[in-house]
Coordinates of C-alpha atoms in Angstrom, one line a residue:
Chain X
X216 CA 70.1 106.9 104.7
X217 CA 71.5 110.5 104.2
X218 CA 71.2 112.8 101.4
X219 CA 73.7 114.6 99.5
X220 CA 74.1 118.1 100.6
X221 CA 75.9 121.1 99.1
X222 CA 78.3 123.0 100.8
X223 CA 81.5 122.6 102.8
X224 CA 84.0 122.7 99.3
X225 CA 86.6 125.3 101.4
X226 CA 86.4 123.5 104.7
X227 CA 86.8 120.2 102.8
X228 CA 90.1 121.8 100.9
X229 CA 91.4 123.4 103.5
X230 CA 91.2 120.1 105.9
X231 CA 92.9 117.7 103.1
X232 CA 95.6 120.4 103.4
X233 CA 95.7 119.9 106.6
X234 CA 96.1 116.5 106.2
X235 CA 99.2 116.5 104.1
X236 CA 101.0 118.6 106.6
X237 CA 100.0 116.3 109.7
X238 CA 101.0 113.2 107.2
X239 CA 104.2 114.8 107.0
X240 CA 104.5 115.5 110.1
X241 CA 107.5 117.5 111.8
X242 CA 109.7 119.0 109.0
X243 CA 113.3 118.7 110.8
X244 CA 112.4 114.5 110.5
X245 CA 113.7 113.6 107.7
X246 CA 110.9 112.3 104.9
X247 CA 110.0 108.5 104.8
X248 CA 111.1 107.1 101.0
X249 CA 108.3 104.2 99.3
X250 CA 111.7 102.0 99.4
X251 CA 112.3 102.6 103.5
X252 CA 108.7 101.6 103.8
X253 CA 109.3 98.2 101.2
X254 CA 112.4 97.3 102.8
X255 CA 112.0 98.2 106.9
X256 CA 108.6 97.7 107.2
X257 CA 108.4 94.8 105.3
X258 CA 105.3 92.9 107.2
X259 CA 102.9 95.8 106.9
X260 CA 103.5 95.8 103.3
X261 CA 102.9 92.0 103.7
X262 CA 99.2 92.7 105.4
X263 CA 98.4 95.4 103.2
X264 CA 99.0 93.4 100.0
X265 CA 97.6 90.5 101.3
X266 CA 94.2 91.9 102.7
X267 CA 94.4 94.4 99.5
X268 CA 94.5 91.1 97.1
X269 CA 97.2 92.6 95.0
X270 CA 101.0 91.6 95.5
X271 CA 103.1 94.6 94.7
X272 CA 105.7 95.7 97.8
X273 CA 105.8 99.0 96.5
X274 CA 102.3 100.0 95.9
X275 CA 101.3 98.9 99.3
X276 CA 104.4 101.2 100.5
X277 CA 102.9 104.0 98.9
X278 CA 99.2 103.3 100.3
X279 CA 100.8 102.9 103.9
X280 CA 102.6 106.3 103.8
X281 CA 99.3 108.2 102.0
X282 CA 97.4 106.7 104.7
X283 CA 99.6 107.9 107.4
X284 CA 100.2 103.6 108.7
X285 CA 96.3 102.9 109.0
X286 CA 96.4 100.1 107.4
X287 CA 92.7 99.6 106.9
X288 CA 93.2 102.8 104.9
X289 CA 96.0 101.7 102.9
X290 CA 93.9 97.9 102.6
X291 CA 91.2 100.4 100.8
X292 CA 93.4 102.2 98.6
X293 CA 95.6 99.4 97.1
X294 CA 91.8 97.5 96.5
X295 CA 90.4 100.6 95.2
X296 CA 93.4 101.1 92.6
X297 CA 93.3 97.3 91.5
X298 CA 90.0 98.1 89.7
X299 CA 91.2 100.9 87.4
X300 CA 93.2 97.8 85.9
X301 CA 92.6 95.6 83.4
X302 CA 92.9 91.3 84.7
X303 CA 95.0 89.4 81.3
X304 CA 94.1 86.2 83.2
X305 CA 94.6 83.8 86.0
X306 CA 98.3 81.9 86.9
X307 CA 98.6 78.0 87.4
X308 CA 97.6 77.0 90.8
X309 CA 101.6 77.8 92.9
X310 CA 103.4 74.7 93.3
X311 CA 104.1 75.5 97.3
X312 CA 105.9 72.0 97.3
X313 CA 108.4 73.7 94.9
X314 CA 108.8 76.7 97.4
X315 CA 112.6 78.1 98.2
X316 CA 112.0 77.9 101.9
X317 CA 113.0 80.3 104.2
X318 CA 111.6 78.7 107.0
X319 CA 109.9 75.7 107.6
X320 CA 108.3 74.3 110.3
X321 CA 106.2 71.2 111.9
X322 CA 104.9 71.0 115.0
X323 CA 104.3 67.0 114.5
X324 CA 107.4 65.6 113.3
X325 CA 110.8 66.4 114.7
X326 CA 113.1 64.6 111.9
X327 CA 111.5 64.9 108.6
X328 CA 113.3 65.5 104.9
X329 CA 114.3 69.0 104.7
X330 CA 114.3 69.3 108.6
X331 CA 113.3 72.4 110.7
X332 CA 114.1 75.9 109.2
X333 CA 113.2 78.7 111.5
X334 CA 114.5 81.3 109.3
X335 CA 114.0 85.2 110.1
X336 CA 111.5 84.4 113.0
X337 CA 110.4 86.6 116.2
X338 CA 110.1 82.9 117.5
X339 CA 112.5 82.5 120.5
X340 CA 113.1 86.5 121.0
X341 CA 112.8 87.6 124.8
X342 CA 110.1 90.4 123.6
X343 CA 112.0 93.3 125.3
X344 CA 112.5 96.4 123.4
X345 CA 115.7 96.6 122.1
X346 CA 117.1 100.5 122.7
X347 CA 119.7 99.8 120.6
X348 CA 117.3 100.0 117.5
X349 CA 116.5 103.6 118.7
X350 CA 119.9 104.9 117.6
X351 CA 120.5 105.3 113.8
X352 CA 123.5 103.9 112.1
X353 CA 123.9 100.7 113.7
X354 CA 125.7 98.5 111.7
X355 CA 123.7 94.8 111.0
X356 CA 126.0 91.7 111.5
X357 CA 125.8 89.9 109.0
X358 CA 124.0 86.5 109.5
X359 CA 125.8 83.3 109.7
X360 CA 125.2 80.7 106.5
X361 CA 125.5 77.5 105.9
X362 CA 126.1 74.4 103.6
X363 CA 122.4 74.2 101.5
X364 CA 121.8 70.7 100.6
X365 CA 119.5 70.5 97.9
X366 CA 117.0 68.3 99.9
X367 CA 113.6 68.4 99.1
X368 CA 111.4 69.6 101.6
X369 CA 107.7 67.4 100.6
X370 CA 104.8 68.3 102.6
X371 CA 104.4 66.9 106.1
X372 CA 100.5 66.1 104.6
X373 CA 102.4 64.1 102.1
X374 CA 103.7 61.3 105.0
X375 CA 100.7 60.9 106.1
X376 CA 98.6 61.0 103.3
X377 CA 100.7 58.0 102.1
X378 CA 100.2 56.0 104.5
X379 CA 96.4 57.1 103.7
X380 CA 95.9 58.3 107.4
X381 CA 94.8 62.0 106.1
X382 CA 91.9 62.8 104.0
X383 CA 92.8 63.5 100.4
X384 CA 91.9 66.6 99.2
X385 CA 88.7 66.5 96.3
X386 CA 89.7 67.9 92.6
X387 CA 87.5 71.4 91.9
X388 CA 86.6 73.1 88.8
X389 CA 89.6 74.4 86.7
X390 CA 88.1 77.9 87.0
X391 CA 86.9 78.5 90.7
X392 CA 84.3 81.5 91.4
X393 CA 85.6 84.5 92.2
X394 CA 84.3 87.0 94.5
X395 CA 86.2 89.5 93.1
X396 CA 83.6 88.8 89.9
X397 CA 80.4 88.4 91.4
X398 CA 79.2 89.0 94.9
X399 CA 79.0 86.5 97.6
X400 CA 77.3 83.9 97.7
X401 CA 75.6 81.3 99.5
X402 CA 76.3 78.1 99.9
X403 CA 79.9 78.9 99.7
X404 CA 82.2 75.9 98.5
X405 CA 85.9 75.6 99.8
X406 CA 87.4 77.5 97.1
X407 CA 85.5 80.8 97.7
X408 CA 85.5 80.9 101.6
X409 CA 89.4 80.2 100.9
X410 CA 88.9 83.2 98.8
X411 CA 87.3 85.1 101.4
X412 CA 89.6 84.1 104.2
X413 CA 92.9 84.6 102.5
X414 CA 92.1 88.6 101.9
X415 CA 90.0 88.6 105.3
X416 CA 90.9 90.9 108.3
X417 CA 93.8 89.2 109.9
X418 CA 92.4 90.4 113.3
X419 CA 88.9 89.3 112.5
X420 CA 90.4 85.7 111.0
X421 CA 92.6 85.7 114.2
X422 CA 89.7 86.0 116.7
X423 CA 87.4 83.7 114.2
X424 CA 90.5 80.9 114.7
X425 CA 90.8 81.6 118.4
X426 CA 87.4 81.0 118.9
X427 CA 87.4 77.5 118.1
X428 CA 90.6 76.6 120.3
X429 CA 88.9 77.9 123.2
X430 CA 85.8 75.2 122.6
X431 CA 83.9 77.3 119.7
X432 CA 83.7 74.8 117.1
X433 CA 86.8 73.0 118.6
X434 CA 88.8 71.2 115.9
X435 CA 92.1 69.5 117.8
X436 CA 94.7 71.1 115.1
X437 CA 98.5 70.2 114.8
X438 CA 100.6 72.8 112.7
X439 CA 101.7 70.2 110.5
X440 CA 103.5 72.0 108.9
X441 CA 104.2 76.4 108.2
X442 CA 106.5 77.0 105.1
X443 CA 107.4 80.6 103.9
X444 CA 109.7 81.1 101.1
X445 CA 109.7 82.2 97.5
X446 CA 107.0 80.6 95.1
X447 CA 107.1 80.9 91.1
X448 CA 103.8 82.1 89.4
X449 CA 103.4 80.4 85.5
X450 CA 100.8 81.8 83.5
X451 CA 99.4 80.4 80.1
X452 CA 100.1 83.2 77.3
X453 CA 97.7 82.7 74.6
X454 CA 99.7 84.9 72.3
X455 CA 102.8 82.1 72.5
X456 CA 100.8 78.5 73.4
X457 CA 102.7 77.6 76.8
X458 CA 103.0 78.8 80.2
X459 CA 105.9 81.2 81.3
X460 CA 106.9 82.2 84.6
X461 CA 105.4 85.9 85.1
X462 CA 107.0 86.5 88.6
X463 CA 107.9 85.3 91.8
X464 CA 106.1 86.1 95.2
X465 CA 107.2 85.1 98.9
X466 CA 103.4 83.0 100.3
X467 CA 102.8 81.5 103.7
X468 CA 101.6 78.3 103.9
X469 CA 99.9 76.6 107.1
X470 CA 98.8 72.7 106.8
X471 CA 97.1 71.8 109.7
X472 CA 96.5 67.8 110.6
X473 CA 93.2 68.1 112.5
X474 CA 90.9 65.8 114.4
X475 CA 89.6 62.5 112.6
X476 CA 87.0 61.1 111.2
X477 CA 85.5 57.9 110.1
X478 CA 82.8 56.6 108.5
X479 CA 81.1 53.0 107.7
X480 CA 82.8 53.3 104.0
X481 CA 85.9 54.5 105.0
X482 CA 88.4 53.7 108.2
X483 CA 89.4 56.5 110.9
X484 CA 91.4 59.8 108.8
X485 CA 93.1 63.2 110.2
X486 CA 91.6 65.8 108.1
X487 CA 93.0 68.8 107.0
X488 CA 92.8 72.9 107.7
X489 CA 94.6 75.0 104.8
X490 CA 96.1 78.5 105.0
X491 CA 98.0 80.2 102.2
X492 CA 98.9 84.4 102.3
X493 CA 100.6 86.4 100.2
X494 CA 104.3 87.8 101.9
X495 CA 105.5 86.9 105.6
X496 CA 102.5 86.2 107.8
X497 CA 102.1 83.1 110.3
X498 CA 99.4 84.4 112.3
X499 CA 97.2 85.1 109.6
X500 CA 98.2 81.6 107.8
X501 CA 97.9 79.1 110.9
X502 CA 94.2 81.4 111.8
X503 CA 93.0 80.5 108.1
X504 CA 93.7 77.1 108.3
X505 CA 92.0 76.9 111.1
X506 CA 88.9 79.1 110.2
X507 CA 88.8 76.5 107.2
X508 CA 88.9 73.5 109.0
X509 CA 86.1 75.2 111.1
X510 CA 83.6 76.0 108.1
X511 CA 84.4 71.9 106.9
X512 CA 81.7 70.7 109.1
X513 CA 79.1 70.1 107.1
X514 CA 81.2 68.7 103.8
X515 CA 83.0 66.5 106.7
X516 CA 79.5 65.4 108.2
X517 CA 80.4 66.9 111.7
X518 CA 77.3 68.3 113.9
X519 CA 76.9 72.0 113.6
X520 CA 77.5 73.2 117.3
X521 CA 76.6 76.7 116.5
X522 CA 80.1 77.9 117.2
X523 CA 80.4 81.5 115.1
X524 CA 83.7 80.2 113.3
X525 CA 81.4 77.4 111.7
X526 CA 79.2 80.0 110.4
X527 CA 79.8 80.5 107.0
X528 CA 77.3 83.1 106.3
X529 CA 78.8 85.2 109.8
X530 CA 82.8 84.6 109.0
X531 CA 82.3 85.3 105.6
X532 CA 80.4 88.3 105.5
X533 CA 82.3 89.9 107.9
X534 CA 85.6 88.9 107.4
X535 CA 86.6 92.0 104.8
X536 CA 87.7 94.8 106.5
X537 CA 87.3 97.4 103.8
X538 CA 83.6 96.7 103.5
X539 CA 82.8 97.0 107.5
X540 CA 84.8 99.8 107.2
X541 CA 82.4 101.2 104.1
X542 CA 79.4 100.5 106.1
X543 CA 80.8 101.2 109.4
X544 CA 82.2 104.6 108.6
X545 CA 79.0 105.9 106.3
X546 CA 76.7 106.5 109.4
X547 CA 79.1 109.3 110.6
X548 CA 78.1 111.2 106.8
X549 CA 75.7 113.4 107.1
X550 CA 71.8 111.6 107.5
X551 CA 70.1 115.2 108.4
X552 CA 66.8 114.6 107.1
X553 CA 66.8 110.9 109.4
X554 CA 67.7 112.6 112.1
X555 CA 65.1 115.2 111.8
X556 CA 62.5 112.8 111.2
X557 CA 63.3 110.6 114.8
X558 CA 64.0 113.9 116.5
X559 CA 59.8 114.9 115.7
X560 CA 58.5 111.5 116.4
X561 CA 60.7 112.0 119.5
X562 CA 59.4 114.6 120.5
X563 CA 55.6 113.9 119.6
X564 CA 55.8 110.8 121.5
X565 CA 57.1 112.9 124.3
X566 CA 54.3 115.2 124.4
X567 CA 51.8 112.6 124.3
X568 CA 53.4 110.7 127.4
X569 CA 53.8 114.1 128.9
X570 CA 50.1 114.9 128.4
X571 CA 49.0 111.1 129.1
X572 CA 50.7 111.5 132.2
X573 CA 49.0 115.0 133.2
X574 CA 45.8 113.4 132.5
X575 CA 46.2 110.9 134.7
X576 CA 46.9 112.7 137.7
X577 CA 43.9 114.9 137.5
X578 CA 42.1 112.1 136.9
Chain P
X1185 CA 104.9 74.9 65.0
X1186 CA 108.1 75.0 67.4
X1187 CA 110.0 72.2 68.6
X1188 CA 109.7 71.2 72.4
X1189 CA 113.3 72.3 72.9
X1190 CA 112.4 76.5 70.9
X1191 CA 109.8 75.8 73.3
X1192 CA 111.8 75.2 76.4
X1193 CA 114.1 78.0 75.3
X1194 CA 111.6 80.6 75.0
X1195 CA 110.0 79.6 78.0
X1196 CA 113.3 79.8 79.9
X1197 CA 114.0 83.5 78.5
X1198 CA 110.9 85.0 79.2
X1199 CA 110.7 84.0 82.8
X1200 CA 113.8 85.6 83.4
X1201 CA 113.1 88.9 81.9
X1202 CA 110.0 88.5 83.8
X1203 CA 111.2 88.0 87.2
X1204 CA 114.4 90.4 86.7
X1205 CA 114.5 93.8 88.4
X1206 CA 113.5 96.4 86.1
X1207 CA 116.5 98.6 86.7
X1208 CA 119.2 95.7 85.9
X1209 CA 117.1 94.3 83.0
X1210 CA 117.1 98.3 81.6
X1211 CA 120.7 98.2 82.3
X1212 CA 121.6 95.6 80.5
X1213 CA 119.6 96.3 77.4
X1214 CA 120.9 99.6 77.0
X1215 CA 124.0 98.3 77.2
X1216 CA 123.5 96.1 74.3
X1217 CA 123.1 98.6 71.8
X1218 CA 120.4 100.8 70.4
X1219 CA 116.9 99.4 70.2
X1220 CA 116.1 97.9 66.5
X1221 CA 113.2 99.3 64.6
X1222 CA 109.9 97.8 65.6
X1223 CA 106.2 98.3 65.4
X1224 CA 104.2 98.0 68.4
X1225 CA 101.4 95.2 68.1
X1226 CA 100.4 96.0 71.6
X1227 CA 101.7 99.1 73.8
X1228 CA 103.0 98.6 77.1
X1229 CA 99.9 97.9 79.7
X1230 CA 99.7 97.8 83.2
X1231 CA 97.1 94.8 84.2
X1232 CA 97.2 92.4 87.2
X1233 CA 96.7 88.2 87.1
X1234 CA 94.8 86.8 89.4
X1235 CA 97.1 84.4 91.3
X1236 CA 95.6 80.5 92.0
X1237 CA 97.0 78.3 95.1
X1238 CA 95.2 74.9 95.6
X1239 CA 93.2 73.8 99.1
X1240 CA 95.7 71.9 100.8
X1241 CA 98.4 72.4 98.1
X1242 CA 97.1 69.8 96.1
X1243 CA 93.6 70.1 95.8
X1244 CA 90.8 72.5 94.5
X1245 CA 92.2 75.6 92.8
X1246 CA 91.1 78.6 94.8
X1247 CA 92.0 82.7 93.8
X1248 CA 94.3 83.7 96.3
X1249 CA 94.8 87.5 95.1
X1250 CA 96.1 89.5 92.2
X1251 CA 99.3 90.5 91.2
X1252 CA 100.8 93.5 89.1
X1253 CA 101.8 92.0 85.5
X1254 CA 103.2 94.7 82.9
X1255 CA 102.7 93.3 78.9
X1256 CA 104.1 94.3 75.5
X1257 CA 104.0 92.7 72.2
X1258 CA 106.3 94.2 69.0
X1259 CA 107.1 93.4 65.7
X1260 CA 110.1 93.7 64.4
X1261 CA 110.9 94.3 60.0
X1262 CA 111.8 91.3 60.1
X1263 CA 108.4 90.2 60.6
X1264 CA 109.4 88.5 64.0
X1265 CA 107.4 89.2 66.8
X1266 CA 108.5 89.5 70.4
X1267 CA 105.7 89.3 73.6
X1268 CA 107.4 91.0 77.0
X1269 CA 106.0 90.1 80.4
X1270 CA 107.3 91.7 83.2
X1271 CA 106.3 91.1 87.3
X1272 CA 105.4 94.9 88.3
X1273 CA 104.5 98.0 87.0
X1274 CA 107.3 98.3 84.3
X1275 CA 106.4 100.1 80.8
X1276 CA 110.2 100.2 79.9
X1277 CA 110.9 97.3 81.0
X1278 CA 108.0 95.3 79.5
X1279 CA 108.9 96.9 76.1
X1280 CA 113.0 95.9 76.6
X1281 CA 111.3 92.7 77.3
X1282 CA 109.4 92.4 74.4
X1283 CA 112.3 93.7 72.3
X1284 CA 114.9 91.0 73.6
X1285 CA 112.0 87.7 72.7
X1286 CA 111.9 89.6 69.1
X1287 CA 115.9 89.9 68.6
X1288 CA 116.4 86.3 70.0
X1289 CA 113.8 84.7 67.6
X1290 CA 115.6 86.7 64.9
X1291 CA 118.8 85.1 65.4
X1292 CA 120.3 87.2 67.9
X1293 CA 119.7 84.8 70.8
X1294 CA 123.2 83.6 71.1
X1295 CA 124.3 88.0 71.3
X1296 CA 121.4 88.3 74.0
X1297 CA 122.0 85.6 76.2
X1298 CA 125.5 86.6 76.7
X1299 CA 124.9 90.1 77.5
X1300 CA 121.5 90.1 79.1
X1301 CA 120.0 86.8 80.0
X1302 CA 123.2 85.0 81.1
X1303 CA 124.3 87.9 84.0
X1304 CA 120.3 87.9 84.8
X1305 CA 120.1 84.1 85.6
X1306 CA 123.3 84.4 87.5
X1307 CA 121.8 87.2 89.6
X1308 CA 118.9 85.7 90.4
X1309 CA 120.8 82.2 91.1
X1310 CA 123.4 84.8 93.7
X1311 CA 120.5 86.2 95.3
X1312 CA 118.3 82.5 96.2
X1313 CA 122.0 80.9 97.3
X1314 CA 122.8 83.8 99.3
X1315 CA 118.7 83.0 101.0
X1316 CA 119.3 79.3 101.0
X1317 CA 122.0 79.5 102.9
X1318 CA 121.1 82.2 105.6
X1319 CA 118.3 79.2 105.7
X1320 CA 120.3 76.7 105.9
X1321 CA 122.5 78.2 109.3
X1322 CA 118.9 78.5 111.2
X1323 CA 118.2 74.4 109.9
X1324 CA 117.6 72.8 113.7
X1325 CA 120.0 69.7 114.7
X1326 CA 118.3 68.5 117.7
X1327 CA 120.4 66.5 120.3
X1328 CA 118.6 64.3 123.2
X1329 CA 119.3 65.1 126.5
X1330 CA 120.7 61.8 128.7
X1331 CA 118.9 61.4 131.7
X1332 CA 120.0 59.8 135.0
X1333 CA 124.0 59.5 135.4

């Protein structure tokens, strides 16, 4: 524990100062703007709105220039300012089979309605650094377009579950839990550890995922399909009777077709893994898909190997970066009085052995 | 109670103003003239909504964050009301919002979807072709390789 002490108000002044100037940084570089931020560095606005639970580009701009790029910092401050508002309500579930695709994927189909979109990808780039970017001014060609059909693109999950090859997925309650409401708790059903994993650390959810395809609660997972594009959000307005569309917001999706299953009722089955994230992120998408299929075991009636990623209890209480970082952080607060308390038994203890010791040798 | 079709219409209006950029959605109102007399029923507020997906897109709805949602609700002398909803944190715009739904059940929807709605649907239908077809040049055509020969 520590105690509050008094004390320290200059020093604490006087370092936030400092603090400002270092954010700043030199003062012949010219000032980063919220919109630079929004526009250039687009997917850390993605992972800060996403792991902050709040979708708005420029308020996670803002919290990733106060906070100097640490993004768990920025994470905090974008979940810290979504409680001074008030909710109106909850949208309809996003139609993602509606989505404006700008990319779309499947790792199991080559030809399939729609086809293969890569889209703005780092897929297929060499990974060297390109110099030219270090020069300012560069004039971006402008990318080629073509002809867009207005082709459906259906879930992959949809072929197969069709032909009934892939486990349906079971109807929930209209209003899920929320852990945004009440605190965690366990047993967690889908809904919630969806929840959990869709504002979890991406590095955290990454390693979780990773886990299993190295033999930790192995799960055999296709990509069936990755889609990331535009989705509408409709909300019911009380004051009118009917929905209206309240915004737009770019989500990644990841279906994964996963190992299968059968049972005396019912004939052999892929099952599935589900990621959804707010903005432009694969990783984090294809890691909660697979993190979800992980946790299925025990709805699916698969043996619990002990692998961490089909821990609910560990992934799920440890997944949220901004509250390891709360508990991580407080121990380097002040805890003065602890301290002194170990530093007398320490050195009690030591005087006893000391004495013991002396004893022992005259004896 | 509204027909299916008033329905349809007002649905269709909102979500515009809704989705527009604040700026253009300003710009556009001001340009229409000067705001008609109104009393507020309820002030521009800030607020989020939590935003649902569904466990394998078609399953169990799950809360998959929040997002920033701006509201307003006026009256007009008329006695008709408007309700603005606006993506964002947008006070001015929620109210220009709010303002427009009022006029256009007041018989000025014809006026307002010329000058406001019209130009914002054609926007927002520019900016998803222009995406669709950067999209479309990046669309794979595979070819199969002939072996032997």
């Amino acid at each position: 524990m520590y105690v509050a002490v008094k004390g320290g108000e200059r020093a604490i002044d006087n370092a936030h100062a400092w603090l400002a100037e270092e954010r700043r940084g030199a003062p012949d570089v010219a000032e980063l703007s919220i919109a630079q931020i929004r526009e250039q560095l687009a997917l850390a606005v993605n992972r800060v709105m996403a792991e902050g639970s709040l979708y708005d580009p420029d308020l996670a701009a803002l919290a990733i220039k106060q906070a100097r790029g640490d993004m768990i910092e920025a994470i905090f401050l974008i979940r810290a300012y979504r409680t001074t508002l008030p909710r109106f309500g909850a949208s309809d579930p996003v139609e993602t089979g509606a989505m404006a695709c700008d990319r779309r994927i499947s790792a199991t189909y080559k030809d399939l309605p729609g086809g293969q979109v890569l889209g703005p990808t780092f897929d297929y780039t060499h990974r060297l650094l390109d110099f030219a970017l270090a020069a300012e001014g560069g004039e971006v060609p402008a990318p080629a377009t073509g002809a867009a059909d207005a082709e459906d693109m259906p879930h992959v999950t949809g072929f197969l579950a069709g032909e009934g090859l892939i486990q349906g997925e079971a109807e929930g309650a209209e209003t899920p839990r929320d852990l945004t409401r009440e605190p965690l708790d366990f047993p967690a059903d889908r809904p919630l550890r969806l929840q959990a994993l869709a504002r979890g650390d991406e590095g955290f959810v990454l390693s979780m995922a990773y886990s299993t395809q190295r033999g930790y609660g192995r799960n055999h997972p296709f990509v069936g399909e990755l889609r990331v594009g535009i989705v509408e959000v409709e909300m019911e307005i009380p004051e009118l009777g009917f929905a209206i569309g309240i915004g737009e917001m770019q989500v990644t999706e990841c279906e994964t077709v996963n190992q299968f299953l059968g049972s005396k009722s019912e004939p052999p089955q892929f099952t599935r893994g589900y990621g959804l994230v707010f903005g432009h992120s694969e990783r984090k998408a294809i890691s909660m898909a697979l993190v979800d299929r992980a946790l299925r075991w025990e709805e699916l009636g698969e043996d619990d190997s002990g692998a961490p990623a089909q821990d609910s209890e560990f992934v799920l209480s440890h997944a949220d970066n901004v509250q390891a970082t709360g508990f991580l952080e407080h121990i380097k607060l002040p805890h003065y009085v602890d301290f002194q308390s170990e530093l007398e038994l320490i050195r009690r203890i030591r005087a006893e052995a000391i004495a013991a010791g002396a004893r022992e040798a005259a004896e | 109670m509204s027909s299916s079709e008033e329905i349809a219409t007002r649905k269709a209006r909102l979500t515009t103003l809704a989705t527009a950029p604040h700026a253009r959605l300003l710009a556009l109102w001001q340009a229409f003239g000067t705001p008609p007399a109104h009393e507020m029923l309820r002030a521009p507020e800030i607020g989020t909504v939590m935003v649902r997906g569904r466990a394998g897109a078609t399953g169990a709805p799950f809360n998959l964050g929040e997002m920033t949602v701006t509201r307003c609700s006026v009256r007009l002398d008329s006695g008709a009301t408007g309700h603005g909803y606006v993506q964002g944190r947008g006070l001015e715009a929620a109210r220009a919002a709010a303002l427009i739904d009022a006029l256009a059940e007041d018989g000025q929807a014809e006026a307002l979807e010329a000058a406001v709605l019209a130009p914002l649907r054609a926007e927002a239908a520019a900016a998803r072709s222009s995406r669709a077809a950067k999209a479309a040049a990046t669309k794979v055509e595979f070819f199969t390789m002939v072996r032997g020969e």
